[in-house]
JSON list of C-alpha atoms in Angstrom, two decimals:
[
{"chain": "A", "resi": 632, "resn": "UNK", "atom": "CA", "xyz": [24.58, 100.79, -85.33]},
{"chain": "A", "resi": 633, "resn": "UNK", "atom": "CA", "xyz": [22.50, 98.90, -82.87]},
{"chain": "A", "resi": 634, "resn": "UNK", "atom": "CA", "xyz": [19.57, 96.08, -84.40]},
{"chain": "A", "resi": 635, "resn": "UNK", "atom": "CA", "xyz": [17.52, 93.66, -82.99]},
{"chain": "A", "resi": 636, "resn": "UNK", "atom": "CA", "xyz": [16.42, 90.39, -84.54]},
{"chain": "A", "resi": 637, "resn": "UNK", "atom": "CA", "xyz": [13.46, 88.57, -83.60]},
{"chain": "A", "resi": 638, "resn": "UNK", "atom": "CA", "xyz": [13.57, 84.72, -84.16]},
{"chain": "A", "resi": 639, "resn": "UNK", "atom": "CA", "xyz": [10.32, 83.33, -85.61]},
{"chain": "A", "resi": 640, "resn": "UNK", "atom": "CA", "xyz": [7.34, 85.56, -86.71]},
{"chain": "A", "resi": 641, "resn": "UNK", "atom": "CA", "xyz": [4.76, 83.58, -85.35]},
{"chain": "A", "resi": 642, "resn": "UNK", "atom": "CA", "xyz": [5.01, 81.12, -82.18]},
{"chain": "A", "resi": 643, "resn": "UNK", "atom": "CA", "xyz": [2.10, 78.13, -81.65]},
{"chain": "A", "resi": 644, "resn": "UNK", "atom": "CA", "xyz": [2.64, 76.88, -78.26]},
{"chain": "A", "resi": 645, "resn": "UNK", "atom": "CA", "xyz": [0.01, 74.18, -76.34]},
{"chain": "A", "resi": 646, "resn": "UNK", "atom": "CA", "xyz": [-1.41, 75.64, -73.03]},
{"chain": "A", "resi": 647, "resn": "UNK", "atom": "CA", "xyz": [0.69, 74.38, -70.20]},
{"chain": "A", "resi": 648, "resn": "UNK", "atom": "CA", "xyz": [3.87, 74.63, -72.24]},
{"chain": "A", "resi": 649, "resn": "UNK", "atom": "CA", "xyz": [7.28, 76.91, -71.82]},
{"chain": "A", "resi": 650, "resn": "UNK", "atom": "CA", "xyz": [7.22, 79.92, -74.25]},
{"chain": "A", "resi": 651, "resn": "UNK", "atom": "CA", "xyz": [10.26, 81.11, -75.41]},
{"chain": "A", "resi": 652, "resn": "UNK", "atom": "CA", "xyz": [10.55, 84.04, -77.52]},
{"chain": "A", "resi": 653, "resn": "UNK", "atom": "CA", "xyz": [14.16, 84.90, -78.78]},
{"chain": "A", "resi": 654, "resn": "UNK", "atom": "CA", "xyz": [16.34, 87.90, -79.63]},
{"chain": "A", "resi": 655, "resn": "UNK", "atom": "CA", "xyz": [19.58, 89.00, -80.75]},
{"chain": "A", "resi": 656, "resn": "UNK", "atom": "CA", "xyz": [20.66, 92.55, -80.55]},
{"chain": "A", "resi": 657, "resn": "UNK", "atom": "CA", "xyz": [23.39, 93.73, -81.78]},
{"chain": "A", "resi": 658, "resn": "UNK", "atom": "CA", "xyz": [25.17, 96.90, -79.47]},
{"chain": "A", "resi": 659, "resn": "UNK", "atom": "CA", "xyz": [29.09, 98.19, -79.95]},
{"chain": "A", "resi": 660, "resn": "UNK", "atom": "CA", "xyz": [28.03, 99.66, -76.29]},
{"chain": "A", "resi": 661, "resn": "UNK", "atom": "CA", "xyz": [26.42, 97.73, -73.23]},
{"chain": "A", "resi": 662, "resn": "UNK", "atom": "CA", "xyz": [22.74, 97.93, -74.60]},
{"chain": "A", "resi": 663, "resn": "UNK", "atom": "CA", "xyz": [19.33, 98.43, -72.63]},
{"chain": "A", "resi": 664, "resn": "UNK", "atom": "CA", "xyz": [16.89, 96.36, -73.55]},
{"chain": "A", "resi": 665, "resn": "UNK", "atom": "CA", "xyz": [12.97, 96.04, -73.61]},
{"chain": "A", "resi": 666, "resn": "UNK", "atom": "CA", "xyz": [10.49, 93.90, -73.93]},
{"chain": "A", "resi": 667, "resn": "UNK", "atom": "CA", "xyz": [6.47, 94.77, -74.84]},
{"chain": "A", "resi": 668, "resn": "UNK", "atom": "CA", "xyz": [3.54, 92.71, -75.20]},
{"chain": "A", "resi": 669, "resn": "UNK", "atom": "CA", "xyz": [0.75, 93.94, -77.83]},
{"chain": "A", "resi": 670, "resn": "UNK", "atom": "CA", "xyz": [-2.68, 92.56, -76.90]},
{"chain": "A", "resi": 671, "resn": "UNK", "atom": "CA", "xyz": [-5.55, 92.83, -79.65]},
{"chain": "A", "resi": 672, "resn": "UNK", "atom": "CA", "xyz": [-6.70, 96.34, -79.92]},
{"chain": "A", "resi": 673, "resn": "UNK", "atom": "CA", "xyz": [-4.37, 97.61, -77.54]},
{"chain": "A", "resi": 674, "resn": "UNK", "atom": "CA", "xyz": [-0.89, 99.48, -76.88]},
{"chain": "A", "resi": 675, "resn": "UNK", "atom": "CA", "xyz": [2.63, 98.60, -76.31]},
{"chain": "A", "resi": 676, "resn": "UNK", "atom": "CA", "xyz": [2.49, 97.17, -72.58]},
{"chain": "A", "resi": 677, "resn": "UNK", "atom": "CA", "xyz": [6.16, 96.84, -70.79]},
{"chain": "A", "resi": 678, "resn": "UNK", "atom": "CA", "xyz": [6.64, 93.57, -69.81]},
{"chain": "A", "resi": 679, "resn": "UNK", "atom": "CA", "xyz": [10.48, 93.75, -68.55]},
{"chain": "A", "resi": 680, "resn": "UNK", "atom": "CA", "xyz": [13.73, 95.68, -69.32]},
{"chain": "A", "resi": 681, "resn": "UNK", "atom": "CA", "xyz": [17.13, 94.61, -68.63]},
{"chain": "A", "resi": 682, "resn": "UNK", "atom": "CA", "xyz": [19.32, 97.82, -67.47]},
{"chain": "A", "resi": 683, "resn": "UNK", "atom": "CA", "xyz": [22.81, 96.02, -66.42]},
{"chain": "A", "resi": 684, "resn": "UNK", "atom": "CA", "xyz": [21.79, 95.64, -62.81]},
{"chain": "A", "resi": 685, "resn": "UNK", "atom": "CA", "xyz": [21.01, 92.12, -63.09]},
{"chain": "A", "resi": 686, "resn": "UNK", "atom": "CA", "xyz": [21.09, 89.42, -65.92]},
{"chain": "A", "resi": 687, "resn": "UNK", "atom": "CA", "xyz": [18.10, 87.75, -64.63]},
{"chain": "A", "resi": 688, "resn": "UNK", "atom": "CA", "xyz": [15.12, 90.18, -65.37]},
{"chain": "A", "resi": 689, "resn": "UNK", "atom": "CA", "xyz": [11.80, 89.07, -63.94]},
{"chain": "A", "resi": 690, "resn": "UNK", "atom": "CA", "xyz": [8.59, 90.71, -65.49]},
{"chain": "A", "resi": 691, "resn": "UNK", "atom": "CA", "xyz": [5.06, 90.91, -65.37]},
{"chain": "A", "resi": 692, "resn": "UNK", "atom": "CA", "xyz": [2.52, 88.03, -65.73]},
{"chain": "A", "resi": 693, "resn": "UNK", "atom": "CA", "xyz": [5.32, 85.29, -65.03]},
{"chain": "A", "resi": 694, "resn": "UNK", "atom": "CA", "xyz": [7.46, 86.65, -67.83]},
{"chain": "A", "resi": 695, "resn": "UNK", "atom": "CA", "xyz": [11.28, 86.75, -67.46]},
{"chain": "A", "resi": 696, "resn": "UNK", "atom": "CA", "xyz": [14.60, 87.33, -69.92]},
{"chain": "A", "resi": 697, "resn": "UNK", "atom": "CA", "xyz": [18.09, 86.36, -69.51]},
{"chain": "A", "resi": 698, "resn": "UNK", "atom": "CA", "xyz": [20.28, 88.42, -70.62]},
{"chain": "A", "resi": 699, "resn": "UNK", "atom": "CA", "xyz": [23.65, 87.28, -72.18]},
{"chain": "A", "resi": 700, "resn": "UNK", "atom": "CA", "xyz": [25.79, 89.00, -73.41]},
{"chain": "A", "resi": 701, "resn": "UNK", "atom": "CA", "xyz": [28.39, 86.13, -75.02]},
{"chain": "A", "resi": 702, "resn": "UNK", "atom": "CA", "xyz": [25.47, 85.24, -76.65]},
{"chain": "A", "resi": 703, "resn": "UNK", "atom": "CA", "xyz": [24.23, 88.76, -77.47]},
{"chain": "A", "resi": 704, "resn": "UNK", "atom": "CA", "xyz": [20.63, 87.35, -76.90]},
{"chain": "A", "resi": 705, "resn": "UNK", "atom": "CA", "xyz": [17.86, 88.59, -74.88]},
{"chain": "A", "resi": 706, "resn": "UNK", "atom": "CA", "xyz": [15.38, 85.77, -74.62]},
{"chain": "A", "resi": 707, "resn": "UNK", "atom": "CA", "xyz": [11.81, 85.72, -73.25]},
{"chain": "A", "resi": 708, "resn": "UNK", "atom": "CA", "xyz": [10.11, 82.97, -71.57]},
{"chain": "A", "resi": 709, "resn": "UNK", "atom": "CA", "xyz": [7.40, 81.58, -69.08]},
{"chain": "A", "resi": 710, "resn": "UNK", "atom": "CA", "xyz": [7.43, 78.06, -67.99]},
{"chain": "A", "resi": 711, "resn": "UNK", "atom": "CA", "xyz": [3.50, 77.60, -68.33]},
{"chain": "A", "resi": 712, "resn": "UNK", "atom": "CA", "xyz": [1.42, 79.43, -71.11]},
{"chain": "A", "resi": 713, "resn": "UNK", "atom": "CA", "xyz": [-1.66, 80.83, -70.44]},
{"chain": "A", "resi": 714, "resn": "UNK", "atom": "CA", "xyz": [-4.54, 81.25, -72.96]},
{"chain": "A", "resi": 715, "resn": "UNK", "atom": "CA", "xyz": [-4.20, 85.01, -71.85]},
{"chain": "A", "resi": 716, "resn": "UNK", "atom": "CA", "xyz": [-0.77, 85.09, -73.03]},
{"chain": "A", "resi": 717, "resn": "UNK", "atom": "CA", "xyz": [-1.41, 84.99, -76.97]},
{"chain": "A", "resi": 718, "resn": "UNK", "atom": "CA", "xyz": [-0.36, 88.62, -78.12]},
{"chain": "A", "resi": 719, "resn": "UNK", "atom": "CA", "xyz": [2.27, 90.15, -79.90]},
{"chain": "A", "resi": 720, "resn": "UNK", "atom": "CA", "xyz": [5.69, 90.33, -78.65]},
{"chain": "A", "resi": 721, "resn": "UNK", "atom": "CA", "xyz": [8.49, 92.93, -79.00]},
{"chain": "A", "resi": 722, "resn": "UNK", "atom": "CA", "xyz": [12.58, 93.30, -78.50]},
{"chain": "A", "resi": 723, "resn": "UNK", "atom": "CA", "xyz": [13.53, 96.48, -78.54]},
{"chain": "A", "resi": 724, "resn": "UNK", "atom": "CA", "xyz": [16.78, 98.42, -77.60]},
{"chain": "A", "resi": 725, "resn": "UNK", "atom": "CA", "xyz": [17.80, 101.50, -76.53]},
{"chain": "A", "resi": 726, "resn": "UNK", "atom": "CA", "xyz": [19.72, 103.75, -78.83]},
{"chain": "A", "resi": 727, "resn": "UNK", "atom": "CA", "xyz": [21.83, 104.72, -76.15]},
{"chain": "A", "resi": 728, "resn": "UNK", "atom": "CA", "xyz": [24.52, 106.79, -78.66]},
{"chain": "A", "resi": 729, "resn": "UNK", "atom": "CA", "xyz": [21.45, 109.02, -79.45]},
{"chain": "A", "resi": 730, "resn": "UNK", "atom": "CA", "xyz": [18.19, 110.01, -78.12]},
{"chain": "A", "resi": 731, "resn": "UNK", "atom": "CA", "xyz": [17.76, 106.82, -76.64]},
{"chain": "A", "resi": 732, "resn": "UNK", "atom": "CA", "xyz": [14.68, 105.71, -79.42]},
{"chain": "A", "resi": 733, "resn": "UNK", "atom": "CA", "xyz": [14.12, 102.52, -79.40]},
{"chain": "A", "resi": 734, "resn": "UNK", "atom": "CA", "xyz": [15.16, 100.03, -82.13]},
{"chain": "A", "resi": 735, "resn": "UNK", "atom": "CA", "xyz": [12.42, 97.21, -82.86]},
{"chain": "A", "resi": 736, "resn": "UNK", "atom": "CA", "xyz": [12.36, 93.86, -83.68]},
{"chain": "A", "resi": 737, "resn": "UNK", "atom": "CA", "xyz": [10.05, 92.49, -86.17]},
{"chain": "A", "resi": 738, "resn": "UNK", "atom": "CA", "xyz": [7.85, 91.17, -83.61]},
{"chain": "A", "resi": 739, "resn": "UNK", "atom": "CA", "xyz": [6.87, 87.94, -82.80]},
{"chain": "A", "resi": 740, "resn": "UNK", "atom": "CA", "xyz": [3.13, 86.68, -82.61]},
{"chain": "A", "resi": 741, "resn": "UNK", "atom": "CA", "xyz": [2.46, 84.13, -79.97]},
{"chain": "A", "resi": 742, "resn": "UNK", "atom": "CA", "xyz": [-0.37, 81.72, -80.49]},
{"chain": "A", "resi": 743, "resn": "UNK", "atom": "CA", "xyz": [-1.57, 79.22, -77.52]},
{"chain": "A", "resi": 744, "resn": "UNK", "atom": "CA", "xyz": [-3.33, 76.04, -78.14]},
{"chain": "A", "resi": 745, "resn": "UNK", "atom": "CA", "xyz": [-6.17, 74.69, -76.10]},
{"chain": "B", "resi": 234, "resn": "UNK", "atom": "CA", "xyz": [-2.59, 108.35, -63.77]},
{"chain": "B", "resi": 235, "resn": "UNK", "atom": "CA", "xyz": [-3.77, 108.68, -67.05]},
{"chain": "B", "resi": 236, "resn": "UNK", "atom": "CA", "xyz": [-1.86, 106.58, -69.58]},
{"chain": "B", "resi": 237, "resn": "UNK", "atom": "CA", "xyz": [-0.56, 108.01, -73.16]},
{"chain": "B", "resi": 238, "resn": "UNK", "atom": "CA", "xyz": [-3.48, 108.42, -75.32]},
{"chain": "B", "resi": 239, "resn": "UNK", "atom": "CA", "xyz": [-3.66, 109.29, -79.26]},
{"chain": "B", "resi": 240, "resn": "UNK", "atom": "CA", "xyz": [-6.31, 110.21, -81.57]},
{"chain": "B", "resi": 241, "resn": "UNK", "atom": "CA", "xyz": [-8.55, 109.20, -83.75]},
{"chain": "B", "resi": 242, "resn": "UNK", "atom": "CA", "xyz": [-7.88, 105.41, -83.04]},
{"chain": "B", "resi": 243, "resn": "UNK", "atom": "CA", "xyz": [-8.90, 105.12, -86.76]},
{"chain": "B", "resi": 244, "resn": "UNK", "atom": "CA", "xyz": [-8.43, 106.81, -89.56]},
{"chain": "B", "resi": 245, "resn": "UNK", "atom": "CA", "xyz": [-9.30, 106.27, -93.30]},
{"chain": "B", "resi": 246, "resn": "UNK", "atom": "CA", "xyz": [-8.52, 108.72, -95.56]},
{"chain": "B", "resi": 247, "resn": "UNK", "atom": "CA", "xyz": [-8.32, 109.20, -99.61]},
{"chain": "B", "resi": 248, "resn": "UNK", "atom": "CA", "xyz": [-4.66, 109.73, -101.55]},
{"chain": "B", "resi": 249, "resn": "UNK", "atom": "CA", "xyz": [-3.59, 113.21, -101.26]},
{"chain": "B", "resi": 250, "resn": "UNK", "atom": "CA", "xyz": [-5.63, 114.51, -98.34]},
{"chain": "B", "resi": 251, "resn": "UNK", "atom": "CA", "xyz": [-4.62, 115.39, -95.02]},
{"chain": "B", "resi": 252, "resn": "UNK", "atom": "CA", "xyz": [-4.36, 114.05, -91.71]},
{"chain": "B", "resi": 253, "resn": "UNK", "atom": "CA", "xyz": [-3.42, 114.94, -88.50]},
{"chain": "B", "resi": 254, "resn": "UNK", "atom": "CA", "xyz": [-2.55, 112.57, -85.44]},
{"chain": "B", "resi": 255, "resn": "UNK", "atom": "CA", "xyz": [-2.45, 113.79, -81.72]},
{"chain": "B", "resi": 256, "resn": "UNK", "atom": "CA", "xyz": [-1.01, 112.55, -78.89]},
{"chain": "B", "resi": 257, "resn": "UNK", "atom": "CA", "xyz": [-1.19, 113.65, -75.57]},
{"chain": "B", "resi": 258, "resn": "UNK", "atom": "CA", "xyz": [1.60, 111.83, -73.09]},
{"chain": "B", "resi": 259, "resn": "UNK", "atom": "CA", "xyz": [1.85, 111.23, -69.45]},
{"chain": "B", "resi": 260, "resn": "UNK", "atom": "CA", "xyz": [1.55, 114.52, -67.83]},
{"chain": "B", "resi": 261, "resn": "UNK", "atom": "CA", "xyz": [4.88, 115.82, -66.62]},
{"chain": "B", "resi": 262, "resn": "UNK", "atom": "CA", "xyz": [6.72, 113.58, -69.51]},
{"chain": "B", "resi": 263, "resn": "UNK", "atom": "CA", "xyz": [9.56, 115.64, -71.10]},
{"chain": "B", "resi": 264, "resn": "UNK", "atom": "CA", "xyz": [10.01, 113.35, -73.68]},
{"chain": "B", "resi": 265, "resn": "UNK", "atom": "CA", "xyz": [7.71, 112.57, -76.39]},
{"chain": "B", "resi": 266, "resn": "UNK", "atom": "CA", "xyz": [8.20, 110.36, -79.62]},
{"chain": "B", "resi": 267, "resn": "UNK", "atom": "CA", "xyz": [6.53, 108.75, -82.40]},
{"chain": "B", "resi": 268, "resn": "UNK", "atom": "CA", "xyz": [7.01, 105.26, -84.08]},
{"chain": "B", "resi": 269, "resn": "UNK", "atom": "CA", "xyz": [5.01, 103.87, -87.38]},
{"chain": "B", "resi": 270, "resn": "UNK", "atom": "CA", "xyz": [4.61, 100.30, -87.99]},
{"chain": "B", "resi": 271, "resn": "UNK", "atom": "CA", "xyz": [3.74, 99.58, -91.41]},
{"chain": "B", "resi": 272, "resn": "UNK", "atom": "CA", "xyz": [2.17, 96.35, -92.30]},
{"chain": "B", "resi": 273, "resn": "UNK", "atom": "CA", "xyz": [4.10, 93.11, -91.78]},
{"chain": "B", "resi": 274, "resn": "UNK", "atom": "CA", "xyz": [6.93, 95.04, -90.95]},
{"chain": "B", "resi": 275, "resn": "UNK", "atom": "CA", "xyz": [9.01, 96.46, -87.31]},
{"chain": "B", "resi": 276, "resn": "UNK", "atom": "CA", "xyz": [8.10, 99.67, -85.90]},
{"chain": "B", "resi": 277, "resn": "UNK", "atom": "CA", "xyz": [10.27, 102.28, -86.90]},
{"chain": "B", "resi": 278, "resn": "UNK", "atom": "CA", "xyz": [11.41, 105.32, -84.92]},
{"chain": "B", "resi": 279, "resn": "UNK", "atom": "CA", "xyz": [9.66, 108.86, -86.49]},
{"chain": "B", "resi": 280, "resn": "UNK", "atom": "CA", "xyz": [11.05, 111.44, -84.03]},
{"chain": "B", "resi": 281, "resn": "UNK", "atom": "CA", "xyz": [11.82, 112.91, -80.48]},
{"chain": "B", "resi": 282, "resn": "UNK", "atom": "CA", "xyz": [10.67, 115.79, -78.48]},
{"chain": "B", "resi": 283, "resn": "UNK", "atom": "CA", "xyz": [12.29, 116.87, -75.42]},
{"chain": "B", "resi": 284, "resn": "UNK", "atom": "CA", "xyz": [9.82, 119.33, -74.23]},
{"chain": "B", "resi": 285, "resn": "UNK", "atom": "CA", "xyz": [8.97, 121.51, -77.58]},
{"chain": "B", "resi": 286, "resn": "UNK", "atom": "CA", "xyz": [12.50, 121.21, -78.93]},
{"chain": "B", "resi": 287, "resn": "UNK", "atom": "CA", "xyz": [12.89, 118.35, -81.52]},
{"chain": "B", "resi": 288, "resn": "UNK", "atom": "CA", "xyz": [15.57, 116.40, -80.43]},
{"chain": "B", "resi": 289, "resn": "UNK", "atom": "CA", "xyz": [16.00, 114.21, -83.06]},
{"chain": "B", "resi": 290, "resn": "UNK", "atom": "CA", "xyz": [13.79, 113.75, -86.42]},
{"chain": "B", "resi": 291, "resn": "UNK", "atom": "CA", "xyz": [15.88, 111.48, -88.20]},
{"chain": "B", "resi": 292, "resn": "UNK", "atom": "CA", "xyz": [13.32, 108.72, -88.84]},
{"chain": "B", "resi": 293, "resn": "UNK", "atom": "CA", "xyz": [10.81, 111.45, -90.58]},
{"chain": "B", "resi": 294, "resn": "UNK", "atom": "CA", "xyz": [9.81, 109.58, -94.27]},
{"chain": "B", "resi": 295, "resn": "UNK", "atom": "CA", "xyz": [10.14, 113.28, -96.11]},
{"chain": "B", "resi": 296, "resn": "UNK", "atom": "CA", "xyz": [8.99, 116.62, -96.00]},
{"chain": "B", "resi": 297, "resn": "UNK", "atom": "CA", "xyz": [5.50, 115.45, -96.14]},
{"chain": "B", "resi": 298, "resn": "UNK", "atom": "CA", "xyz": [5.34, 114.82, -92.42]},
{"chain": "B", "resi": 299, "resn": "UNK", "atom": "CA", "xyz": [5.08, 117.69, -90.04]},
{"chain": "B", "resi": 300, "resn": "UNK", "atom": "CA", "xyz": [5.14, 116.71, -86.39]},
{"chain": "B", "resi": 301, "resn": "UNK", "atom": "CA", "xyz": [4.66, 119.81, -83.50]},
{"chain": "B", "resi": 302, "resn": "UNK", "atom": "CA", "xyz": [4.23, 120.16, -80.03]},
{"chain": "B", "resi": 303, "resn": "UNK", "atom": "CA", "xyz": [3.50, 123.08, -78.70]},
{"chain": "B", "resi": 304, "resn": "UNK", "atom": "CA", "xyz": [4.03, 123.83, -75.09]},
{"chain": "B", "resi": 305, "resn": "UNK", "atom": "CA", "xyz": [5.79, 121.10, -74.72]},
{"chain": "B", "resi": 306, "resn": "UNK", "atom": "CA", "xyz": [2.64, 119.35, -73.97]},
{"chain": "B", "resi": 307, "resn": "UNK", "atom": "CA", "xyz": [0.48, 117.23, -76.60]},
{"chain": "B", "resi": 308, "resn": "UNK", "atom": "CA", "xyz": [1.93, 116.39, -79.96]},
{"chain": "B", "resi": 309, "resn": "UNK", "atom": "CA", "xyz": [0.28, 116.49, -83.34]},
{"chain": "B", "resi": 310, "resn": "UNK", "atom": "CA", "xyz": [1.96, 114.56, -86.61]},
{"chain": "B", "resi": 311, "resn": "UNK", "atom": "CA", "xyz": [0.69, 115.99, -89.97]},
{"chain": "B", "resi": 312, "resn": "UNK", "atom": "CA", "xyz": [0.84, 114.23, -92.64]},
{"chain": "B", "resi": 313, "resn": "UNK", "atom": "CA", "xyz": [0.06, 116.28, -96.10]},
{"chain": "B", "resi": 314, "resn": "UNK", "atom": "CA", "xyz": [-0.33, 115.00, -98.64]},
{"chain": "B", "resi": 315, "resn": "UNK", "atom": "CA", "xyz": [-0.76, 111.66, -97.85]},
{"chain": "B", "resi": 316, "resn": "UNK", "atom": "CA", "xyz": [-0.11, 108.77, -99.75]},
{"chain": "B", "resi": 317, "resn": "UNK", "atom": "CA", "xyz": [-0.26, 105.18, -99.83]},
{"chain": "B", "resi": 318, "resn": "UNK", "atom": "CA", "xyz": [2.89, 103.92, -98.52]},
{"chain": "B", "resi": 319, "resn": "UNK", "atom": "CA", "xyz": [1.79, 106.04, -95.52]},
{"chain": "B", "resi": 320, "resn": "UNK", "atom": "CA", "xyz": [-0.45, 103.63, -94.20]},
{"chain": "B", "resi": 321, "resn": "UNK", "atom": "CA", "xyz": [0.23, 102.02, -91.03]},
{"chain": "B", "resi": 322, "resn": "UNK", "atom": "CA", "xyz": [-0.39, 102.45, -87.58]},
{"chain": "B", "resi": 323, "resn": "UNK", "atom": "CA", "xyz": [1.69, 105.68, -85.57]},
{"chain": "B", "resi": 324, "resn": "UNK", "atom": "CA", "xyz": [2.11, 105.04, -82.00]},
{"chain": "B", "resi": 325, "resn": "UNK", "atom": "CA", "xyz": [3.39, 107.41, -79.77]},
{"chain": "B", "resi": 326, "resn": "UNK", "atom": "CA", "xyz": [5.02, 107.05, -76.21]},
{"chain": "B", "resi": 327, "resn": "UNK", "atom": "CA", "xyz": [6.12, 109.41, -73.48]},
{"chain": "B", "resi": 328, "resn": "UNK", "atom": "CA", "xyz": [8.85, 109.15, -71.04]},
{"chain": "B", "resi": 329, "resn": "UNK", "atom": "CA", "xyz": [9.80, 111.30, -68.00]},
{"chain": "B", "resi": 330, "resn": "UNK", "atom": "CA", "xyz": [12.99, 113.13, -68.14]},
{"chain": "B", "resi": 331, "resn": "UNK", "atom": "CA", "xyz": [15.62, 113.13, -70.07]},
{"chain": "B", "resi": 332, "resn": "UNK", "atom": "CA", "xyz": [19.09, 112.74, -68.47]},
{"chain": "B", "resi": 333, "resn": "UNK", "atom": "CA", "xyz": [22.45, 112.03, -70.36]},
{"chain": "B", "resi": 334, "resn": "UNK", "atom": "CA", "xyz": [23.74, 108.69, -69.57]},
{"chain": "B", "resi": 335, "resn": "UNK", "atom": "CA", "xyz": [20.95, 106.92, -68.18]},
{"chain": "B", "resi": 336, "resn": "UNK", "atom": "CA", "xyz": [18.97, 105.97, -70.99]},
{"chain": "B", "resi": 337, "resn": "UNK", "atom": "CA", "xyz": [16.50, 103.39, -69.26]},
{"chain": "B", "resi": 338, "resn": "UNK", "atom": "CA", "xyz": [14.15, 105.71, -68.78]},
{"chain": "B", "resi": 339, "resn": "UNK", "atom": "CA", "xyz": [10.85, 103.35, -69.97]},
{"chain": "B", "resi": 340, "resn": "UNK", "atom": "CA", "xyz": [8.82, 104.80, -72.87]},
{"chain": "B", "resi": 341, "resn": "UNK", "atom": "CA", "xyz": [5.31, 104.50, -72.48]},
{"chain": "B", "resi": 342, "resn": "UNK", "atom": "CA", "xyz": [3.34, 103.71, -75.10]},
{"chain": "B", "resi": 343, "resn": "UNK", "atom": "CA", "xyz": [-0.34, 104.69, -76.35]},
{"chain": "B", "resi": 344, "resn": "UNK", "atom": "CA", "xyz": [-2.71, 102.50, -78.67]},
{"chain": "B", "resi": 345, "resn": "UNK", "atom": "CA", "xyz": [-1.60, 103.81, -81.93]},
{"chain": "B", "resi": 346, "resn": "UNK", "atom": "CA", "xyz": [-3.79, 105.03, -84.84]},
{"chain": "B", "resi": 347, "resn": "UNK", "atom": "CA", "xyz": [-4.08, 102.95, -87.68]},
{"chain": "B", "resi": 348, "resn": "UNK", "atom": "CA", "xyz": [-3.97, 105.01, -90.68]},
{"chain": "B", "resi": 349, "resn": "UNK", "atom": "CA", "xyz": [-5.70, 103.71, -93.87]},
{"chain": "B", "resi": 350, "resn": "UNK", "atom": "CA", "xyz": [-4.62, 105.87, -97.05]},
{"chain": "B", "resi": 351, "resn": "UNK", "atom": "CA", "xyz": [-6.78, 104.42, -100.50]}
]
């Protein structure tokens, strides 16, 4: 069965600074993996998604993931936090030996100090 | 293009009554499922559609929830009669379609509706 663990519920980082956001999946089967950003009052935005064409996956707003697979992580960072950026982050992966739901981490909630 | 949208955003309803979600997709999206995050917790996977067919309701809590979509077009999830540990907020998401082996297709997500059962 596939699982993804998130790293760290909540995430303070100073304004300026590298973010990085981890997860772990776990996959018997060459995974596809997401990442979402949850802004207050709002839905489930894509921010990248790694789909075994490269391991380098650049995103939206500066965001980008590394995927490796020794490692079985999925990381998410930005070298330089923005105000903007504080939201609510998500791993997810594909269930690929199904219906292709996804499977969620627990989230993480990034803070950013002035 | 009009994004996924659900209804009510809001919901607050008493033990034992009934509620029903909707969600209407990305036009022209095949697929179609639901997700609940309860409090403090991940979201969890609900069910799939593939059109009207359900492809996959493994996630459904019991035989309380009732999730339809008729025409293959906008979904409703009843829940009857609800309870507490129902609370939470149910997001839905859309993707185009469906194809055996690709399984990147990006789900699209709407804003959710947080359900409040007292």
């Amino acid at each position: 069965a596939q699982s993804v663990t998130q790293l760290g519920s909540h995430v303070s980082v100073s304004e300026g600074a590298l973010v990085l956001l981890r997860c772990n999946y776990s996959s018997s089967v060459p995974p596809y993996l997401f990442w979402y950003v949850q802004y207050p009052n709002q839905g489930l935005q894509l921010l990248l998604k790694y789909t075994s064409a490269a391991t380098l996956v650049k995103g939206i707003n500066g965001f980008e993931a590394e995927f490796k697979k020794s490692e079985t992580s999925f990381h998410l960072t930005k070298p330089s936090a923005h105000m903007s950026d504080a939201a609510e982050y998500f791993c997810a992966v594909s269930d690929v030996s199904g219906t292709y739901k996804y499977i969620f981490g627990t989230g993480t909630r990034l803070k950013v100090l002035a | 293009e009009a994004g996924v949208t659900q209804f009510p955003s809001h919901s607050v309803i008493e033990k034992g009554q009934t509620v029903t979600l909707r969600c209407d997709p990305i036009s022209g999206h095949d697929n179609l499922y639901w997700y609940r995050r309860v409090m403090g917790k991940e979201i969890k996977f609900l069910l799939h559609f593939v059109k009207e067919s359900k492809q996959d309701e493994s996630g459904m809590p019991n035989n309380r929830f009732l999730a339809e979509r008729t025409g293959g077009t906008y979904s409703t999830l009843k829940v009857q009669p609800a309870e507490l540990e129902d609370s939470g907020v149910y997001f839905c998401a859309s993707s185009q379609e469906w194809q055996w082996g690709t399984g990147a297709d990006t789900q699209y997500f709407g804003p959710g509706t947080r359900l409040t059962v007292l």
